[in-house]
mmCIF file of C-alpha atoms in Angstrom:
data_model
loop_
_atom_site.group_PDB
_atom_site.id
_atom_site.type_symbol
_atom_site.label_atom_id
_atom_site.label_comp_id
_atom_site.label_asym_id
_atom_site.label_seq_id
_atom_site.Cartn_x
_atom_site.Cartn_y
_atom_site.Cartn_z
ATOM 1 C CA MET A 277 -15.417 14.574 7.448
ATOM 2 C CA GLU A 278 -14.699 10.871 8.667
ATOM 3 C CA SER A 279 -11.320 9.416 7.645
ATOM 4 C CA PHE A 280 -9.334 6.168 7.567
ATOM 5 C CA GLU A 281 -5.692 6.329 8.102
ATOM 6 C CA LEU A 282 -3.746 4.388 5.535
ATOM 7 C CA ASN A 283 -0.420 2.021 5.866
ATOM 8 C CA ASP A 284 1.801 5.024 4.943
ATOM 9 C CA GLY A 285 -0.046 7.438 7.906
ATOM 10 C CA VAL A 286 -1.713 9.700 5.336
ATOM 11 C CA ARG A 287 -5.502 10.205 6.187
ATOM 12 C CA ILE A 288 -7.963 9.488 3.519
ATOM 13 C CA PRO A 289 -11.766 10.475 3.758
ATOM 14 C CA LYS A 290 -14.056 7.617 4.078
ATOM 15 C CA ILE A 291 -16.309 8.857 0.999
ATOM 16 C CA GLY A 292 -14.994 10.559 -2.133
ATOM 17 C CA PHE A 293 -16.251 12.017 -5.240
ATOM 18 C CA GLY A 294 -16.034 9.807 -8.224
ATOM 19 C CA THR A 295 -15.786 11.661 -11.701
ATOM 20 C CA TYR A 296 -15.489 8.649 -14.055
ATOM 21 C CA LEU A 297 -17.403 9.149 -17.195
ATOM 22 C CA ILE A 298 -18.420 12.789 -16.549
ATOM 23 C CA PRO A 299 -17.367 14.802 -19.634
ATOM 24 C CA ASN A 300 -14.641 17.723 -19.463
ATOM 25 C CA ASP A 301 -17.331 20.100 -20.825
ATOM 26 C CA GLY A 302 -18.228 21.899 -17.835
ATOM 27 C CA SER A 303 -20.016 18.974 -16.730
ATOM 28 C CA THR A 304 -17.194 18.033 -14.291
ATOM 29 C CA TYR A 305 -16.712 21.336 -13.046
ATOM 30 C CA LYS A 306 -20.345 22.020 -12.127
ATOM 31 C CA ALA A 307 -20.152 18.383 -10.353
ATOM 32 C CA VAL A 308 -17.228 18.751 -8.518
ATOM 33 C CA ARG A 309 -18.196 22.565 -6.970
ATOM 34 C CA SER A 310 -21.713 20.961 -6.017
ATOM 35 C CA ALA A 311 -19.807 17.998 -4.357
ATOM 36 C CA LEU A 312 -17.175 20.266 -2.527
ATOM 37 C CA ASP A 313 -20.193 22.575 -1.827
ATOM 38 C CA ALA A 314 -22.121 19.646 -0.243
ATOM 39 C CA GLY A 315 -19.356 18.656 2.010
ATOM 40 C CA TYR A 316 -16.978 16.144 0.069
ATOM 41 C CA ARG A 317 -13.344 16.513 0.742
ATOM 42 C CA HIS A 318 -12.072 13.798 -1.490
ATOM 43 C CA ILE A 319 -12.234 14.025 -5.356
ATOM 44 C CA ASP A 320 -11.220 10.684 -7.730
ATOM 45 C CA THR A 321 -10.146 11.662 -11.163
ATOM 46 C CA ALA A 322 -7.972 9.963 -13.387
ATOM 47 C CA ALA A 323 -5.588 10.905 -16.760
ATOM 48 C CA ALA A 324 -7.628 8.235 -18.815
ATOM 49 C CA TYR A 325 -11.085 10.179 -17.286
ATOM 50 C CA PHE A 326 -9.737 13.321 -19.498
ATOM 51 C CA ASN A 327 -11.598 15.752 -16.964
ATOM 52 C CA GLU A 328 -8.079 16.618 -14.221
ATOM 53 C CA GLU A 329 -8.232 20.099 -15.600
ATOM 54 C CA GLU A 330 -11.888 20.936 -14.460
ATOM 55 C CA VAL A 331 -11.004 18.998 -11.076
ATOM 56 C CA GLY A 332 -8.305 21.110 -10.698
ATOM 57 C CA ARG A 333 -10.059 24.305 -11.554
ATOM 58 C CA ALA A 334 -12.888 23.353 -9.400
ATOM 59 C CA VAL A 335 -11.033 22.932 -6.282
ATOM 60 C CA ALA A 336 -9.060 26.058 -6.892
ATOM 61 C CA GLU A 337 -12.075 28.048 -7.148
ATOM 62 C CA SER A 338 -13.899 26.499 -4.458
ATOM 63 C CA GLY A 339 -12.573 28.899 -1.847
ATOM 64 C CA ILE A 340 -11.673 25.509 0.512
ATOM 65 C CA PRO A 341 -7.954 25.557 1.510
ATOM 66 C CA ARG A 342 -6.043 22.815 -0.536
ATOM 67 C CA GLU A 343 -4.859 21.279 2.667
ATOM 68 C CA ASP A 344 -8.814 20.294 3.703
ATOM 69 C CA ILE A 345 -9.164 18.406 -0.057
ATOM 70 C CA PHE A 346 -8.252 15.045 -1.031
ATOM 71 C CA ILE A 347 -7.317 14.277 -4.694
ATOM 72 C CA THR A 348 -6.944 10.971 -6.230
ATOM 73 C CA SER A 349 -5.564 10.728 -9.771
ATOM 74 C CA LYS A 350 -4.156 7.441 -11.854
ATOM 75 C CA LEU A 351 -1.568 6.912 -14.275
ATOM 76 C CA TRP A 352 -2.455 5.114 -17.526
ATOM 77 C CA LEU A 353 -1.154 2.302 -19.385
ATOM 78 C CA GLN A 354 0.562 4.242 -22.043
ATOM 79 C CA ASP A 355 2.734 5.978 -19.349
ATOM 80 C CA TYR A 356 4.037 2.854 -17.586
ATOM 81 C CA GLY A 357 7.629 2.447 -17.287
ATOM 82 C CA TYR A 358 10.288 4.711 -15.428
ATOM 83 C CA GLU A 359 10.221 6.986 -17.950
ATOM 84 C CA GLY A 360 6.475 7.251 -19.374
ATOM 85 C CA ALA A 361 5.727 7.598 -15.361
ATOM 86 C CA LYS A 362 7.792 10.657 -14.812
ATOM 87 C CA LYS A 363 5.729 11.930 -18.286
ATOM 88 C CA GLY A 364 2.594 11.089 -16.986
ATOM 89 C CA ILE A 365 2.902 12.428 -13.397
ATOM 90 C CA ALA A 366 3.950 15.709 -14.781
ATOM 91 C CA ARG A 367 0.837 15.984 -16.937
ATOM 92 C CA SER A 368 -1.338 15.319 -13.917
ATOM 93 C CA LEU A 369 0.143 17.581 -11.870
ATOM 94 C CA ARG A 370 0.109 20.170 -14.540
ATOM 95 C CA HIS A 371 -3.546 19.404 -15.591
ATOM 96 C CA LEU A 372 -4.836 19.394 -11.499
ATOM 97 C CA GLY A 373 -2.359 22.572 -10.818
ATOM 98 C CA THR A 374 -1.729 21.158 -7.437
ATOM 99 C CA HIS A 375 -0.031 17.825 -5.740
ATOM 100 C CA ILE A 376 -2.017 14.855 -5.642
ATOM 101 C CA ASP A 377 -2.797 13.222 -2.962
ATOM 102 C CA LEU A 378 -3.044 9.799 -3.913
ATOM 103 C CA TYR A 379 -1.515 8.427 -7.089
ATOM 104 C CA LEU A 380 -2.848 4.989 -8.392
ATOM 105 C CA ILE A 381 -1.354 2.671 -11.084
ATOM 106 C CA HIS A 382 -4.908 2.459 -13.156
ATOM 107 C CA GLN A 383 -4.550 -0.926 -14.876
ATOM 108 C CA PRO A 384 -2.423 -4.229 -13.900
ATOM 109 C CA THR A 385 0.220 -4.734 -16.544
ATOM 110 C CA VAL A 386 4.013 -6.165 -16.207
ATOM 111 C CA MET A 387 4.910 -2.834 -16.206
ATOM 112 C CA PHE A 388 4.368 -2.650 -12.828
ATOM 113 C CA LEU A 389 7.929 -3.522 -11.451
ATOM 114 C CA VAL A 390 9.696 -0.667 -13.288
ATOM 115 C CA LEU A 391 7.886 2.097 -11.130
ATOM 116 C CA GLY A 392 9.206 2.134 -7.821
ATOM 117 C CA ARG A 393 11.931 4.722 -8.214
ATOM 118 C CA ARG A 394 9.362 7.093 -9.814
ATOM 119 C CA TRP A 395 7.108 6.637 -6.972
ATOM 120 C CA ARG A 396 10.031 7.415 -4.538
ATOM 121 C CA ARG A 397 11.120 10.606 -6.158
ATOM 122 C CA ALA A 398 7.589 11.992 -6.505
ATOM 123 C CA ARG A 399 7.051 11.464 -2.808
ATOM 124 C CA GLN A 400 10.475 13.056 -2.214
ATOM 125 C CA ARG A 401 9.654 16.371 -4.031
ATOM 126 C CA GLY A 402 6.015 16.436 -2.507
ATOM 127 C CA ASP A 403 4.026 15.796 -5.980
ATOM 128 C CA ILE A 404 2.619 12.935 -4.331
ATOM 129 C CA ARG A 405 1.643 12.089 -0.843
ATOM 130 C CA SER A 406 0.596 8.448 -1.108
ATOM 131 C CA ILE A 407 0.699 5.611 -3.648
ATOM 132 C CA GLY A 408 -1.399 2.693 -4.746
ATOM 133 C CA VAL A 409 -3.008 0.419 -7.408
ATOM 134 C CA SER A 410 -6.327 -0.223 -8.865
ATOM 135 C CA ASN A 411 -8.214 -3.329 -10.650
ATOM 136 C CA MET A 412 -5.556 -5.823 -8.817
ATOM 137 C CA THR A 413 -7.137 -9.061 -8.340
ATOM 138 C CA PRO A 414 -6.173 -11.597 -5.880
ATOM 139 C CA LYS A 415 -3.771 -13.432 -9.246
ATOM 140 C CA ILE A 416 -2.583 -10.080 -10.317
ATOM 141 C CA TRP A 417 -1.666 -9.292 -6.529
ATOM 142 C CA ASN A 418 -0.051 -12.385 -5.948
ATOM 143 C CA SER A 419 2.130 -12.089 -9.321
ATOM 144 C CA PHE A 420 3.039 -8.379 -8.729
ATOM 145 C CA VAL A 421 3.235 -6.859 -5.050
ATOM 146 C CA PRO A 422 5.691 -9.411 -3.299
ATOM 147 C CA GLN A 423 8.368 -7.970 -5.496
ATOM 148 C CA PHE A 424 7.413 -4.453 -4.587
ATOM 149 C CA GLU A 425 9.780 -2.221 -2.974
ATOM 150 C CA THR A 426 6.994 -0.116 -1.212
ATOM 151 C CA ILE A 427 3.539 -1.735 -0.242
ATOM 152 C CA PRO A 428 0.594 0.065 -1.977
ATOM 153 C CA SER A 429 -1.778 2.083 0.522
ATOM 154 C CA VAL A 430 -4.931 1.420 -1.690
ATOM 155 C CA ASN A 431 -6.169 -1.175 -4.278
ATOM 156 C CA GLN A 432 -9.180 0.566 -5.872
ATOM 157 C CA VAL A 433 -11.657 -1.883 -7.219
ATOM 158 C CA GLU A 434 -15.408 -2.652 -7.971
ATOM 159 C CA PHE A 435 -16.649 -3.442 -4.618
ATOM 160 C CA ASN A 436 -20.530 -3.620 -3.371
ATOM 161 C CA PRO A 437 -23.139 -6.036 -2.035
ATOM 162 C CA THR A 438 -23.005 -8.140 -4.915
ATOM 163 C CA PHE A 439 -19.266 -8.318 -5.001
ATOM 164 C CA GLN A 440 -17.540 -8.097 -1.968
ATOM 165 C CA GLN A 441 -13.777 -9.103 -2.740
ATOM 166 C CA LYS A 442 -13.400 -11.424 -0.160
ATOM 167 C CA ASP A 443 -10.824 -13.240 -1.430
ATOM 168 C CA LEU A 444 -8.339 -10.103 -2.513
ATOM 169 C CA ARG A 445 -9.590 -8.826 1.327
ATOM 170 C CA ALA A 446 -8.330 -11.784 2.813
ATOM 171 C CA ILE A 447 -4.656 -10.797 1.188
ATOM 172 C CA THR A 448 -4.912 -6.582 1.627
ATOM 173 C CA ASP A 449 -6.556 -6.727 5.351
ATOM 174 C CA GLU A 450 -3.194 -8.236 6.554
ATOM 175 C CA LEU A 451 -0.936 -5.669 5.107
ATOM 176 C CA GLY A 452 -3.211 -2.957 5.894
ATOM 177 C CA VAL A 453 -3.844 -1.970 2.316
ATOM 178 C CA ARG A 454 -7.205 -0.018 1.954
ATOM 179 C CA ILE A 455 -9.900 -1.135 -0.506
ATOM 180 C CA GLU A 456 -11.424 1.723 -2.756
ATOM 181 C CA ALA A 457 -14.851 0.825 -3.702
ATOM 182 C CA TYR A 458 -16.067 1.934 -7.566
ATOM 183 C CA PHE A 459 -19.243 1.053 -8.899
ATOM 184 C CA PRO A 460 -20.139 0.888 -5.146
ATOM 185 C CA LEU A 461 -23.901 1.075 -5.734
ATOM 186 C CA GLY A 462 -23.533 -2.016 -8.170
ATOM 187 C CA HIS A 463 -23.182 0.269 -11.574
ATOM 188 C CA GLY A 464 -27.014 0.410 -12.244
ATOM 189 C CA ASN A 465 -28.136 -3.067 -10.786
ATOM 190 C CA ARG A 466 -31.828 -2.385 -10.468
ATOM 191 C CA GLU A 467 -32.234 -5.515 -8.519
ATOM 192 C CA LEU A 468 -29.719 -4.391 -6.103
ATOM 193 C CA LEU A 469 -31.405 -0.786 -5.413
ATOM 194 C CA THR A 470 -34.768 -2.674 -5.017
ATOM 195 C CA ASN A 471 -33.917 -5.349 -2.776
ATOM 196 C CA PRO A 472 -36.373 -5.859 0.065
ATOM 197 C CA ALA A 473 -33.658 -6.209 2.952
ATOM 198 C CA LEU A 474 -32.024 -3.130 2.074
ATOM 199 C CA MET A 475 -35.367 -1.218 1.471
ATOM 200 C CA ALA A 476 -36.224 -2.281 4.746
ATOM 201 C CA MET A 477 -33.228 -0.980 6.301
ATOM 202 C CA ALA A 478 -33.783 2.254 4.584
ATOM 203 C CA GLU A 479 -37.143 2.339 5.980
ATOM 204 C CA LYS A 480 -36.334 1.895 9.257
ATOM 205 C CA TYR A 481 -33.443 4.618 9.404
ATOM 206 C CA GLY A 482 -35.383 7.044 7.416
ATOM 207 C CA LYS A 483 -32.773 6.693 4.191
ATOM 208 C CA ASN A 484 -32.882 5.499 0.605
ATOM 209 C CA VAL A 485 -31.144 2.332 -0.509
ATOM 210 C CA GLY A 486 -28.093 3.897 -1.872
ATOM 211 C CA GLN A 487 -27.053 5.690 1.268
ATOM 212 C CA ILE A 488 -27.592 2.170 3.385
ATOM 213 C CA ILE A 489 -25.562 0.217 0.691
ATOM 214 C CA LEU A 490 -22.819 3.346 1.195
ATOM 215 C CA ARG A 491 -22.961 2.753 5.111
ATOM 216 C CA ALA A 492 -22.617 -0.817 5.207
ATOM 217 C CA GLU A 493 -19.384 -0.483 3.016
ATOM 218 C CA ILE A 494 -17.572 2.231 4.858
ATOM 219 C CA GLN A 495 -18.445 0.102 8.257
ATOM 220 C CA ASP A 496 -16.637 -2.734 6.343
ATOM 221 C CA GLY A 497 -14.014 -0.451 6.389
ATOM 222 C CA ALA A 498 -13.990 0.443 2.589
ATOM 223 C CA VAL A 499 -13.392 3.953 1.110
ATOM 224 C CA VAL A 500 -16.391 4.406 -1.284
ATOM 225 C CA LEU A 501 -16.460 6.470 -4.581
ATOM 226 C CA PRO A 502 -20.235 7.390 -5.498
ATOM 227 C CA LYS A 503 -20.766 9.240 -8.801
ATOM 228 C CA SER A 504 -23.459 11.795 -9.721
ATOM 229 C CA THR A 505 -24.013 14.664 -11.930
ATOM 230 C CA ASN A 506 -27.469 15.348 -9.671
ATOM 231 C CA PRO A 507 -26.647 17.954 -6.975
ATOM 232 C CA GLN A 508 -29.411 16.240 -4.809
ATOM 233 C CA HIS A 509 -28.114 12.990 -5.102
ATOM 234 C CA ILE A 510 -24.583 14.331 -4.874
ATOM 235 C CA ALA A 511 -25.691 15.600 -1.423
ATOM 236 C CA ALA A 512 -27.918 12.732 -0.252
ATOM 237 C CA ASN A 513 -24.760 10.007 -0.785
ATOM 238 C CA LEU A 514 -23.024 12.232 1.691
ATOM 239 C CA ASP A 515 -25.587 11.569 4.251
ATOM 240 C CA ILE A 516 -24.506 8.511 5.668
ATOM 241 C CA PHE A 517 -22.592 9.791 8.991
ATOM 242 C CA ASP A 518 -25.360 9.913 11.520
ATOM 243 C CA PHE A 519 -26.264 6.216 11.590
ATOM 244 C CA ALA A 520 -25.177 2.726 11.623
ATOM 245 C CA LEU A 521 -26.245 -0.509 10.909
ATOM 246 C CA THR A 522 -26.480 -3.176 13.106
ATOM 247 C CA ASP A 523 -24.442 -6.411 13.283
ATOM 248 C CA GLU A 524 -27.621 -8.612 11.996
ATOM 249 C CA GLU A 525 -28.024 -6.109 9.256
ATOM 250 C CA MET A 526 -24.493 -6.509 8.139
ATOM 251 C CA ALA A 527 -24.796 -10.182 7.863
ATOM 252 C CA ILE A 528 -27.832 -9.691 5.429
ATOM 253 C CA VAL A 529 -25.394 -7.135 3.082
ATOM 254 C CA HIS A 530 -22.583 -9.894 3.465
ATOM 255 C CA ALA A 531 -24.757 -12.594 2.259
ATOM 256 C CA MET A 532 -25.739 -10.976 -1.063
ATOM 257 C CA ASP A 533 -22.255 -11.775 -2.535
ATOM 258 C CA THR A 534 -22.447 -13.455 -5.654
ATOM 259 C CA GLY A 535 -18.230 -13.433 -6.238
ATOM 260 C CA LYS A 536 -19.432 -12.227 -9.753
ATOM 261 C CA PRO A 537 -17.756 -8.655 -10.817
ATOM 262 C CA SER A 538 -19.179 -6.676 -13.778
ATOM 263 C CA HIS A 539 -15.688 -6.396 -15.048
ATOM 264 C CA ASP A 540 -12.800 -9.044 -14.798
ATOM 265 C CA PRO A 541 -9.014 -7.705 -14.995
ATOM 266 C CA ASP A 542 -7.962 -11.317 -15.584
ATOM 267 C CA ALA A 543 -9.928 -11.873 -18.763
ATOM 268 C CA ASN A 544 -7.939 -12.516 -21.447
ATOM 269 C CA GLY A 545 -7.111 -9.556 -24.035
ATOM 270 C CA VAL A 546 -8.218 -6.742 -21.129
ATOM 271 C CA GLU A 547 -4.955 -5.141 -21.434
ATOM 272 C CA GLU A 548 -5.028 -5.469 -25.454
ATOM 273 C CA MET A 549 -8.447 -3.603 -25.412
ATOM 274 C CA LEU A 550 -7.776 -0.864 -22.882
ATOM 275 C CA ARG A 551 -4.452 0.124 -24.805
ATOM 276 C CA SER A 552 -6.280 0.704 -27.867
ATOM 277 C CA ALA A 553 -9.323 2.529 -25.902
ATOM 278 C CA PHE A 554 -7.933 6.037 -26.414
ATOM 279 C CA VAL A 555 -4.587 7.885 -26.003
ATOM 280 C CA ILE A 556 -3.769 10.409 -23.834
ATOM 281 C CA GLU A 557 -2.197 13.682 -25.671
ATOM 282 C CA ASP A 558 -0.006 16.224 -23.901
#
């Protein structure tokens, strides 16, 4: 599996399997096993996805050496703060049944600033290998990260041809912070998936449009996290390493950027809405 090197020296597979909104009724276990059988070696979950236990069980029962699999999870808002982070990390480690390769702060709030010591201790114990953030816009990044003791290795954000995070990447690229793409296929954007230029590239390379999009994002240096519960789609999304788009084709993709996300972390009331969405029980 091809990988990128993060700014802390940890290597991360270029493509991961996303588990957002896959239920913990056996569906996550089945999907993760399908992904691992297809060749994925990076699984992305979160405490707030409520499926860490099934991810951990699928990894443990896959027969693949644990050191060959990269697991990402995330700390939810209710556990921000030093003691809260201690509790949240312990819960995720217990649910997964293994260490966490990349641990992200799931949503940005003012509580970012108190987490540095807890991060360091978890890393020293070997519970967490790499640390990062998620959903940080340029405004949020500039408000908090200059005060961090440790620069994050990853910022997981919405990223696809119609929202390419150009302003954010002007900041993060300079610091060697890797962008991870959620909604890499446009969150069901039918117009994107039927774009004539992308369809022409797909025909040229014998691929589908989704594979063209994922390939373009990887060539732009992003880690991509496609999600599916269909074994055929899971395998197809991984089949993107036997071709490369030309500079001219990449320019066509770059011109598709609208600068408009489907989720705006800067919007008023976002934190309150997310906090009230649900509570994670121990």
